[in-house]
Amino acid sequence: MSKSVLWFTASSLLVSLACRRSEPAAPPGEAAPTEASAPVASPTPAEPVATKEPDCSPATIDRGAESWHDGAACVERLAPRCEQGDPEACMGAATIMLNGSGGAAQEPARALALATGACERGNSVGCLIAAVIHDRGLGVAVDPAAATAFIDKACALGDPQGCQAKAARAPKSPAFIAEANLTVGSIAADGLELRDLMCDVKGGMPMLGALVIAGSLAKQRRALDKCAPAGQAFAATWTFAGGKTSDVAASGGSPAANACVEKALARTVATLDGRCGAIVLVGKLAGAEATLEAVRSGAAN
């Protein structure tokens, strides 16, 4: 929404007064002084009128009070400083343009352009501003991928907030098993790929258990691949006990595909005892990996 900006201007008119000094009449025989030769007083300089400086302090911009009308002037003052690498100026100008505060117009596209340019010149604050604009869809379509890219760049520039944001946005591994004593990020056996394998193994050596578990599940690979030939990741949990597999649950695909995976896993011959969970990549690997993060995120929540 566009707001009118009230500007106060002051001007003064410089008036020059030519004062001719009163002289006595010239004695006979002498020429009277002419007007041109009469002394003229120099004009008195007018006092300069003080111009009010716009209040562009961070505190004032953050408050954005209704009585504050310096927004447009501050944008014009802060934008060049942002382009020269001043992070505080970038933050101030972007805040005004995004909120339309201080009587300025809302200009999210201009704010994004300013922040993007600053980021490209190595200003990490510009990267973070651009990330927020993309992440929240401020005047642009929501674009999480673009937001992540700007956050990654801010972190690469050494910005602590950028690195914190990057860590917060990183995919989280699902906590399938609350008290797991075996955790393996990725393991493969006989063509079957597992991600985020976690188990509470009863007895034995947990790390050797990971190989045993993967090998046991791999014997069901052909049956599993029939559940989603094009490729799909499934989050699954199960219990090994007394040579059998029970309490199997799978998610990530269609109801029919989930049931198919559960049936295939339930046929696994258990060679150890324990409660386990993992993301199982079924069917074509490329297709399964394309769905991995969505399934991982769903399992983690």
CSV table of C-alpha atoms in Angstrom, one decimal, residues 4-208:
chain,number,residue,atom,x,y,z
A,4,SER,CA,2.2,9.8,0.9
A,5,VAL,CA,5.3,11.2,2.4
A,6,LEU,CA,5.1,14.6,4.0
A,7,TRP,CA,8.2,16.6,3.5
A,8,PHE,CA,9.1,19.8,5.3
A,9,THR,CA,11.1,22.3,3.3
A,10,ALA,CA,12.2,25.8,4.2
A,11,SER,CA,13.6,28.5,1.9
A,12,SER,CA,14.7,32.1,2.5
A,13,LEU,CA,14.9,35.1,0.2
A,14,LEU,CA,18.2,37.0,0.3
A,15,VAL,CA,17.5,40.7,0.2
A,16,SER,CA,20.3,43.1,-0.8
A,17,LEU,CA,19.8,46.7,0.4
A,18,ALA,CA,21.9,49.4,-1.3
A,19,CYS,CA,22.2,52.2,1.2
A,20,ARG,CA,23.5,55.5,-0.1
A,21,ARG,CA,25.3,57.5,2.6
A,22,SER,CA,23.9,61.1,2.9
A,23,GLU,CA,26.6,63.5,1.9
A,24,PRO,CA,26.7,67.4,2.3
A,25,ALA,CA,26.5,69.5,-0.9
A,26,ALA,CA,29.8,69.9,-2.7
A,27,PRO,CA,31.5,73.3,-2.4
A,28,PRO,CA,31.3,75.6,-5.5
A,29,GLY,CA,33.6,74.4,-8.2
A,30,GLU,CA,33.6,70.8,-7.0
A,31,ALA,CA,31.6,68.1,-8.6
A,32,ALA,CA,29.0,66.6,-6.5
A,33,PRO,CA,29.5,62.9,-5.9
A,34,THR,CA,27.6,60.8,-8.4
A,35,GLU,CA,25.3,57.9,-7.5
A,36,ALA,CA,27.8,55.6,-9.0
A,37,SER,CA,30.6,56.8,-6.8
A,38,ALA,CA,28.4,56.8,-3.6
A,39,PRO,CA,29.4,54.1,-1.1
A,40,VAL,CA,27.1,51.1,-1.2
A,41,ALA,CA,26.6,48.9,1.9
A,42,SER,CA,27.4,45.2,1.3
A,43,PRO,CA,24.4,42.8,1.6
A,44,THR,CA,24.1,41.1,4.9
A,45,PRO,CA,24.2,37.3,4.5
A,46,ALA,CA,21.0,35.7,5.6
A,47,GLU,CA,21.3,33.1,8.4
A,48,PRO,CA,21.2,29.5,6.9
A,49,VAL,CA,18.0,27.6,7.7
A,50,ALA,CA,18.8,24.4,9.4
A,51,THR,CA,17.6,21.3,7.5
A,52,LYS,CA,16.2,18.5,9.6
A,53,GLU,CA,18.2,15.3,9.1
A,54,PRO,CA,16.1,12.1,8.7
A,55,ASP,CA,16.2,9.8,11.6
A,56,CYS,CA,17.5,6.5,10.2
A,57,SER,CA,18.7,4.9,13.4
A,58,PRO,CA,18.1,1.1,13.7
A,59,ALA,CA,15.9,1.5,16.7
A,60,THR,CA,13.7,4.0,15.0
A,61,ILE,CA,13.4,1.8,11.9
A,62,ASP,CA,12.5,-1.2,13.9
A,63,ARG,CA,9.8,0.6,15.8
A,64,GLY,CA,8.3,2.1,12.7
A,65,ALA,CA,6.1,4.5,14.7
A,66,GLU,CA,3.2,6.2,12.9
A,67,SER,CA,4.7,9.6,13.7
A,68,TRP,CA,7.9,8.7,11.9
A,69,HIS,CA,7.9,9.9,8.3
A,70,ASP,CA,11.5,9.5,7.2
A,71,GLY,CA,11.2,6.1,5.5
A,72,ALA,CA,11.7,7.2,1.9
A,73,ALA,CA,14.6,9.5,2.8
A,74,CYS,CA,16.2,6.7,4.8
A,75,VAL,CA,15.9,4.2,1.9
A,76,GLU,CA,17.7,6.6,-0.4
A,77,ARG,CA,20.3,7.2,2.2
A,78,LEU,CA,20.9,3.6,3.3
A,79,ALA,CA,20.6,1.8,-0.1
A,80,PRO,CA,23.9,3.2,-1.4
A,81,ARG,CA,25.6,2.3,1.9
A,82,CYS,CA,24.3,-1.2,1.6
A,83,GLU,CA,25.7,-1.5,-1.9
A,84,GLN,CA,29.1,-0.5,-0.4
A,85,GLY,CA,29.0,-3.3,2.1
A,86,ASP,CA,27.4,-1.8,5.2
A,87,PRO,CA,25.3,-4.6,6.8
A,88,GLU,CA,23.3,-2.3,9.1
A,89,ALA,CA,22.3,-0.2,6.2
A,90,CYS,CA,21.1,-3.3,4.3
A,91,MET,CA,19.0,-4.3,7.2
A,92,GLY,CA,17.5,-0.8,7.6
A,93,ALA,CA,16.7,-0.3,4.0
A,94,ALA,CA,15.2,-3.8,3.6
A,95,THR,CA,13.1,-3.4,6.7
A,96,ILE,CA,11.6,-0.1,5.4
A,97,MET,CA,10.9,-1.4,1.9
A,98,LEU,CA,9.4,-4.7,3.2
A,99,ASN,CA,7.1,-3.1,5.7
A,100,GLY,CA,6.4,0.2,3.9
A,101,SER,CA,7.2,2.0,7.1
A,102,GLY,CA,7.9,5.7,7.7
A,103,GLY,CA,5.7,6.7,4.8
A,104,ALA,CA,7.7,4.8,2.3
A,105,ALA,CA,6.1,2.5,-0.3
A,106,GLN,CA,6.3,-1.2,0.1
A,107,GLU,CA,8.9,-2.5,-2.4
A,108,PRO,CA,9.6,-6.1,-1.7
A,109,ALA,CA,11.1,-6.6,-5.2
A,110,ARG,CA,13.5,-3.8,-4.7
A,111,ALA,CA,14.4,-5.1,-1.2
A,112,LEU,CA,15.2,-8.5,-2.7
A,113,ALA,CA,17.3,-7.0,-5.5
A,114,LEU,CA,19.2,-4.9,-3.0
A,115,ALA,CA,19.8,-7.9,-0.6
A,116,THR,CA,20.7,-10.2,-3.5
A,117,GLY,CA,23.3,-7.7,-4.8
A,118,ALA,CA,24.8,-7.2,-1.4
A,119,CYS,CA,25.0,-11.0,-0.9
A,120,GLU,CA,26.7,-11.4,-4.3
A,121,ARG,CA,29.3,-8.8,-3.1
A,122,GLY,CA,30.0,-10.8,0.0
A,123,ASN,CA,27.6,-9.2,2.5
A,124,SER,CA,26.3,-12.1,4.6
A,125,VAL,CA,23.4,-10.0,6.0
A,126,GLY,CA,22.2,-9.4,2.5
A,127,CYS,CA,22.2,-13.2,2.0
A,128,LEU,CA,20.1,-13.7,5.2
A,129,ILE,CA,17.6,-11.0,4.2
A,130,ALA,CA,17.2,-12.6,0.7
A,131,ALA,CA,16.7,-16.0,2.5
A,132,VAL,CA,13.9,-14.6,4.7
A,133,ILE,CA,12.2,-13.0,1.7
A,134,HIS,CA,12.2,-16.3,-0.2
A,135,ASP,CA,11.4,-18.4,2.8
A,136,ARG,CA,8.3,-16.3,3.8
A,137,GLY,CA,7.2,-15.4,0.3
A,138,LEU,CA,7.4,-11.6,0.9
A,139,GLY,CA,6.4,-10.2,-2.4
A,140,VAL,CA,7.6,-13.3,-4.2
A,141,ALA,CA,6.6,-17.0,-4.4
A,142,VAL,CA,7.7,-19.1,-1.4
A,143,ASP,CA,10.9,-20.8,-2.5
A,144,PRO,CA,12.6,-22.9,0.2
A,145,ALA,CA,15.3,-24.0,-2.2
A,146,ALA,CA,16.4,-20.4,-2.9
A,147,ALA,CA,16.2,-19.6,0.8
A,148,THR,CA,18.4,-22.6,1.7
A,149,ALA,CA,20.9,-21.5,-1.0
A,150,PHE,CA,21.2,-18.0,0.5
A,151,ILE,CA,21.5,-19.4,4.0
A,152,ASP,CA,24.3,-21.7,2.8
A,153,LYS,CA,26.1,-18.7,1.3
A,154,ALA,CA,25.8,-16.7,4.5
A,155,CYS,CA,27.3,-19.6,6.4
A,156,ALA,CA,30.1,-19.9,3.8
A,157,LEU,CA,30.8,-16.2,4.3
A,158,GLY,CA,31.4,-17.0,8.0
A,159,ASP,CA,28.1,-15.6,9.4
A,160,PRO,CA,27.3,-17.4,12.7
A,161,GLN,CA,23.5,-16.8,12.2
A,162,GLY,CA,23.8,-18.2,8.7
A,163,CYS,CA,25.5,-21.4,10.0
A,164,GLN,CA,22.9,-21.7,12.8
A,165,ALA,CA,20.1,-21.4,10.2
A,166,LYS,CA,21.8,-24.0,8.0
A,167,ALA,CA,22.1,-26.5,10.8
A,168,ALA,CA,18.4,-25.9,11.7
A,169,ARG,CA,17.3,-26.6,8.2
A,170,ALA,CA,19.4,-29.7,7.7
A,171,PRO,CA,17.4,-32.9,7.2
A,172,LYS,CA,16.9,-34.6,10.5
A,173,SER,CA,17.3,-38.3,10.8
A,174,PRO,CA,14.2,-39.9,12.3
A,175,ALA,CA,14.5,-41.3,15.8
A,176,PHE,CA,13.0,-44.7,15.1
A,177,ILE,CA,14.3,-46.2,18.3
A,178,ALA,CA,14.5,-44.1,21.5
A,179,GLU,CA,17.4,-46.1,23.1
A,180,ALA,CA,19.3,-47.4,20.1
A,181,ASN,CA,22.7,-48.9,20.7
A,182,LEU,CA,23.3,-49.3,16.9
A,183,THR,CA,23.1,-46.3,14.5
A,184,VAL,CA,24.3,-46.4,10.9
A,185,GLY,CA,23.7,-43.6,8.5
A,186,SER,CA,23.9,-45.7,5.3
A,187,ILE,CA,24.5,-49.4,4.7
A,188,ALA,CA,24.0,-51.6,1.6
A,189,ALA,CA,23.8,-55.4,1.2
A,190,ASP,CA,23.2,-57.4,-2.0
A,191,GLY,CA,21.6,-54.4,-3.7
A,192,LEU,CA,19.4,-53.3,-0.9
A,193,GLU,CA,20.1,-49.8,0.4
A,194,LEU,CA,19.2,-48.7,4.0
A,195,ARG,CA,19.4,-45.2,5.4
A,196,ASP,CA,19.3,-44.1,9.1
A,197,LEU,CA,19.4,-47.7,10.5
A,198,MET,CA,18.8,-47.7,14.2
A,199,CYS,CA,18.4,-50.7,16.5
A,200,ASP,CA,18.3,-51.6,20.2
A,201,VAL,CA,20.2,-54.9,19.8
A,202,LYS,CA,20.0,-57.4,22.6
A,203,GLY,CA,23.4,-59.0,23.2
A,204,GLY,CA,26.2,-59.4,20.6
A,205,MET,CA,28.2,-56.7,19.0
A,206,PRO,CA,26.0,-53.9,17.6
A,207,MET,CA,28.3,-52.9,14.6
A,208,LEU,CA,28.5,-56.5,13.5
